[in-house]
Short mmCIF file of C-alpha atoms in Angstrom, two decimals:
data_model
loop_
_atom_site.label_atom_id
_atom_site.label_comp_id
_atom_site.label_asym_id
_atom_site.label_seq_id
_atom_site.Cartn_x
_atom_site.Cartn_y
_atom_site.Cartn_z
CA MET A 1 1.93 -39.21 -8.90
CA LYS A 2 1.07 -39.67 -12.74
CA ILE A 3 1.58 -35.86 -13.14
CA PHE A 4 4.78 -36.11 -11.78
CA LEU A 5 6.01 -39.18 -13.62
CA SER A 6 4.90 -37.31 -17.15
CA ASN A 7 6.72 -34.24 -16.24
CA LEU A 8 9.90 -36.50 -15.08
CA LYS A 9 9.77 -38.36 -18.59
CA THR A 10 9.32 -34.95 -20.65
CA LYS A 11 12.50 -33.79 -18.62
CA ILE A 12 14.56 -36.80 -19.29
CA ILE A 13 13.58 -36.89 -23.07
CA LEU A 14 14.39 -33.18 -23.74
CA SER A 15 17.63 -33.42 -21.80
CA LEU A 16 18.60 -36.52 -24.36
CA ILE A 17 17.51 -34.69 -27.39
CA PRO A 18 20.74 -32.42 -27.75
CA PHE A 19 23.17 -35.29 -27.04
CA LEU A 20 21.22 -37.43 -29.76
CA VAL A 21 21.30 -34.55 -32.31
CA ARG A 22 24.84 -33.87 -31.79
CA TYR A 23 25.97 -37.29 -32.48
CA ARG A 24 23.17 -37.82 -35.36
CA ALA A 25 21.46 -40.92 -33.51
CA PHE A 26 18.30 -40.91 -35.73
CA ASN A 27 17.03 -44.21 -34.60
CA LEU A 28 17.24 -43.22 -30.64
CA LEU A 29 15.82 -39.73 -31.50
CA SER A 30 12.86 -41.10 -33.45
CA PHE A 31 12.18 -43.51 -30.47
CA LEU A 32 12.17 -40.83 -28.01
CA PHE A 33 9.78 -38.85 -30.55
CA LEU A 34 7.38 -41.65 -30.33
CA LEU A 35 7.61 -41.70 -26.43
CA ASN A 36 6.72 -38.12 -26.84
CA LEU A 37 3.51 -38.64 -28.70
CA LYS A 38 -0.03 -38.79 -27.09
CA LYS A 39 -3.16 -39.96 -28.80
CA ILE A 40 -5.67 -37.57 -29.08
CA LYS A 41 -8.38 -39.40 -27.29
CA SER A 42 -11.41 -37.21 -28.00
CA ILE A 43 -10.98 -37.87 -31.73
CA LEU A 44 -9.97 -41.24 -31.91
CA PRO A 45 -10.90 -42.92 -35.30
CA LYS A 46 -14.04 -44.90 -35.55
CA LYS A 47 -12.87 -47.52 -37.80
CA GLU A 48 -9.27 -49.07 -38.52
CA VAL A 49 -6.78 -46.56 -38.59
CA LYS A 50 -5.28 -45.97 -42.26
CA PHE A 51 -3.20 -42.60 -41.70
CA LYS A 52 -1.16 -41.54 -38.81
CA VAL A 53 -0.94 -37.48 -38.44
CA ILE A 54 1.35 -35.77 -35.89
CA VAL A 55 -0.10 -32.69 -34.59
CA LEU A 56 2.44 -30.02 -33.32
CA SER A 57 0.40 -29.05 -30.60
CA LYS A 58 -0.82 -25.48 -29.71
CA SER A 59 -3.77 -24.98 -27.31
CA GLY A 60 -6.10 -22.96 -29.77
CA GLY A 61 -5.11 -24.94 -32.86
CA LEU A 62 -5.51 -28.36 -30.96
CA ASP A 63 -8.97 -27.37 -30.01
CA ASP A 64 -9.70 -26.55 -33.65
CA ILE A 65 -8.90 -30.03 -34.78
CA ILE A 66 -10.76 -31.85 -31.90
CA GLU A 67 -13.92 -29.48 -32.77
CA SER A 68 -13.76 -30.18 -36.59
CA GLN A 69 -12.93 -34.13 -36.41
CA LYS A 70 -15.26 -35.09 -33.63
CA LYS A 71 -18.04 -36.37 -35.95
CA TYR A 72 -16.18 -36.85 -39.16
CA ASN A 73 -12.77 -38.74 -37.94
CA LYS A 74 -13.18 -41.91 -39.64
CA ASN A 75 -9.75 -43.48 -40.10
CA ILE A 76 -6.89 -40.98 -39.03
CA LEU A 77 -4.96 -41.45 -35.83
CA TYR A 78 -4.00 -38.01 -34.53
CA LEU A 79 -1.00 -37.95 -32.24
CA ASN A 80 -0.28 -34.99 -30.25
CA CYS A 81 3.59 -33.94 -30.31
CA SER A 82 4.90 -31.25 -27.70
CA ARG A 83 6.32 -28.36 -29.67
CA ALA A 84 9.13 -28.59 -26.99
CA PHE A 85 10.66 -31.71 -28.83
CA ILE A 86 11.14 -29.72 -32.09
CA ILE A 87 12.03 -26.67 -30.42
CA THR A 88 14.80 -28.59 -28.71
CA ILE A 89 16.44 -29.97 -31.76
CA PHE A 90 16.20 -26.44 -33.46
CA ASN A 91 17.81 -24.98 -30.32
CA THR A 92 20.54 -27.65 -30.37
CA ILE A 93 21.49 -26.62 -33.91
CA PHE A 94 21.04 -22.96 -33.72
CA GLY A 95 21.36 -21.83 -30.19
CA ASN A 96 18.85 -20.52 -27.90
CA GLN A 97 18.68 -17.37 -29.30
CA ALA A 98 17.77 -18.10 -32.84
CA SER A 99 14.14 -18.58 -32.72
CA ASN A 100 14.08 -14.68 -31.88
CA ASN A 101 16.60 -13.49 -34.33
CA ILE A 102 15.41 -11.37 -37.10
CA LYS A 103 18.23 -12.28 -39.41
CA PHE A 104 17.13 -15.90 -39.41
CA PHE A 105 16.37 -15.90 -42.93
CA SER A 106 19.27 -14.03 -44.00
CA ASN A 107 22.40 -15.25 -45.64
CA GLN A 108 24.21 -15.12 -42.54
CA LEU A 109 22.32 -18.31 -40.91
CA LYS A 110 21.84 -19.88 -44.31
CA LYS A 111 24.34 -22.78 -43.68
CA GLN A 112 22.80 -23.49 -40.41
CA ARG A 113 19.22 -23.55 -41.85
CA GLU A 114 20.51 -26.04 -44.32
CA GLU A 115 21.92 -28.08 -41.88
CA TYR A 116 19.01 -28.07 -39.67
CA GLU A 117 16.61 -28.91 -42.67
CA ASN A 118 19.03 -31.55 -44.02
CA PHE A 119 19.10 -32.83 -40.07
CA LEU A 120 15.34 -33.25 -40.14
CA VAL A 121 15.11 -35.03 -43.67
CA GLU A 122 17.19 -37.69 -42.14
CA PHE A 123 15.28 -37.77 -39.07
CA LEU A 124 11.72 -37.92 -40.89
CA LYS A 125 13.10 -40.81 -43.12
CA VAL A 126 13.58 -42.87 -40.17
CA LEU A 127 10.32 -42.02 -38.59
CA LYS A 128 8.34 -42.52 -42.22
CA LYS A 129 10.11 -45.96 -42.52
CA LYS A 130 10.02 -47.44 -39.39
CA TYR A 131 6.73 -45.91 -37.78
CA LYS A 132 4.61 -45.06 -40.91
CA ILE A 133 4.07 -41.37 -40.25
CA ASP A 134 1.73 -39.94 -42.89
CA ALA A 135 1.60 -36.21 -42.24
CA PHE A 136 2.18 -33.37 -40.06
CA ALA A 137 -0.26 -30.82 -39.06
CA GLY A 138 1.03 -27.38 -37.54
CA PHE A 139 -0.66 -24.21 -36.57
CA SER A 140 2.25 -21.33 -36.91
CA PHE A 141 3.68 -20.28 -40.29
CA GLU A 142 6.13 -17.98 -38.16
CA PHE A 143 7.83 -20.64 -35.87
CA LYS A 144 11.27 -20.81 -37.57
CA GLY A 145 11.79 -24.57 -36.38
CA GLU A 146 8.33 -25.28 -38.33
CA VAL A 147 9.12 -23.59 -41.40
CA GLU A 148 12.12 -25.68 -41.93
CA LEU A 149 10.10 -29.04 -40.77
CA ALA A 150 7.59 -28.01 -43.56
CA LYS A 151 10.62 -27.98 -46.06
CA ALA A 152 12.07 -31.17 -45.04
CA CYS A 153 8.78 -32.75 -45.24
CA ASP A 154 8.35 -31.28 -48.65
CA ARG A 155 11.47 -32.84 -49.84
CA LEU A 156 10.24 -36.40 -48.45
CA LYS A 157 6.70 -35.94 -49.99
CA LEU A 158 5.33 -36.12 -46.54
CA PRO A 159 1.97 -33.67 -46.30
CA PHE A 160 2.68 -30.84 -43.72
CA LEU A 161 -0.85 -29.29 -43.13
CA LEU A 162 -0.55 -25.63 -41.82
CA LEU A 163 -4.06 -24.74 -40.37
CA PHE A 164 -4.07 -20.88 -39.50
CA LYS A 165 -7.56 -20.61 -38.63
CA GLU A 166 -6.91 -20.91 -34.93
CA SER A 167 -9.29 -20.25 -32.32
CA VAL A 168 -11.73 -18.27 -34.34
CA GLN A 169 -15.17 -18.14 -33.13
#
């Protein structure tokens, strides 16, 4: 039953995102974003939380963060964010085929990339102001949605950590 309810919540959230993106409802979108986050319980901080880091989940990368922070995490709350949230925003602005489009970085899509980045800047402003998000961590330098997210974070002086040691044994 718990899995069913979790899947239902995810489907509802993902179905609302395109509507909220089209109408630029940043407050509601940021609230849905928070509902989408899950604490990474195996690395909860040992002391009072000073920093909140959003981890854009990817199985191997998430395992690496957990392994590296088990002993050393004193005051950072790591929150797991499903990449489907960012992908849905991305696909709403670009269409479903954009992530596979080799012309993504060409001048043809420059206007849409700027629109997406500006949208993310406004969205992150709300998150940063209302919910005190301190950083993002991602694992893919190739995922086009995260490239623009990193740029938006840079514009707001919000750290975006790219960890590309994924699953190295």
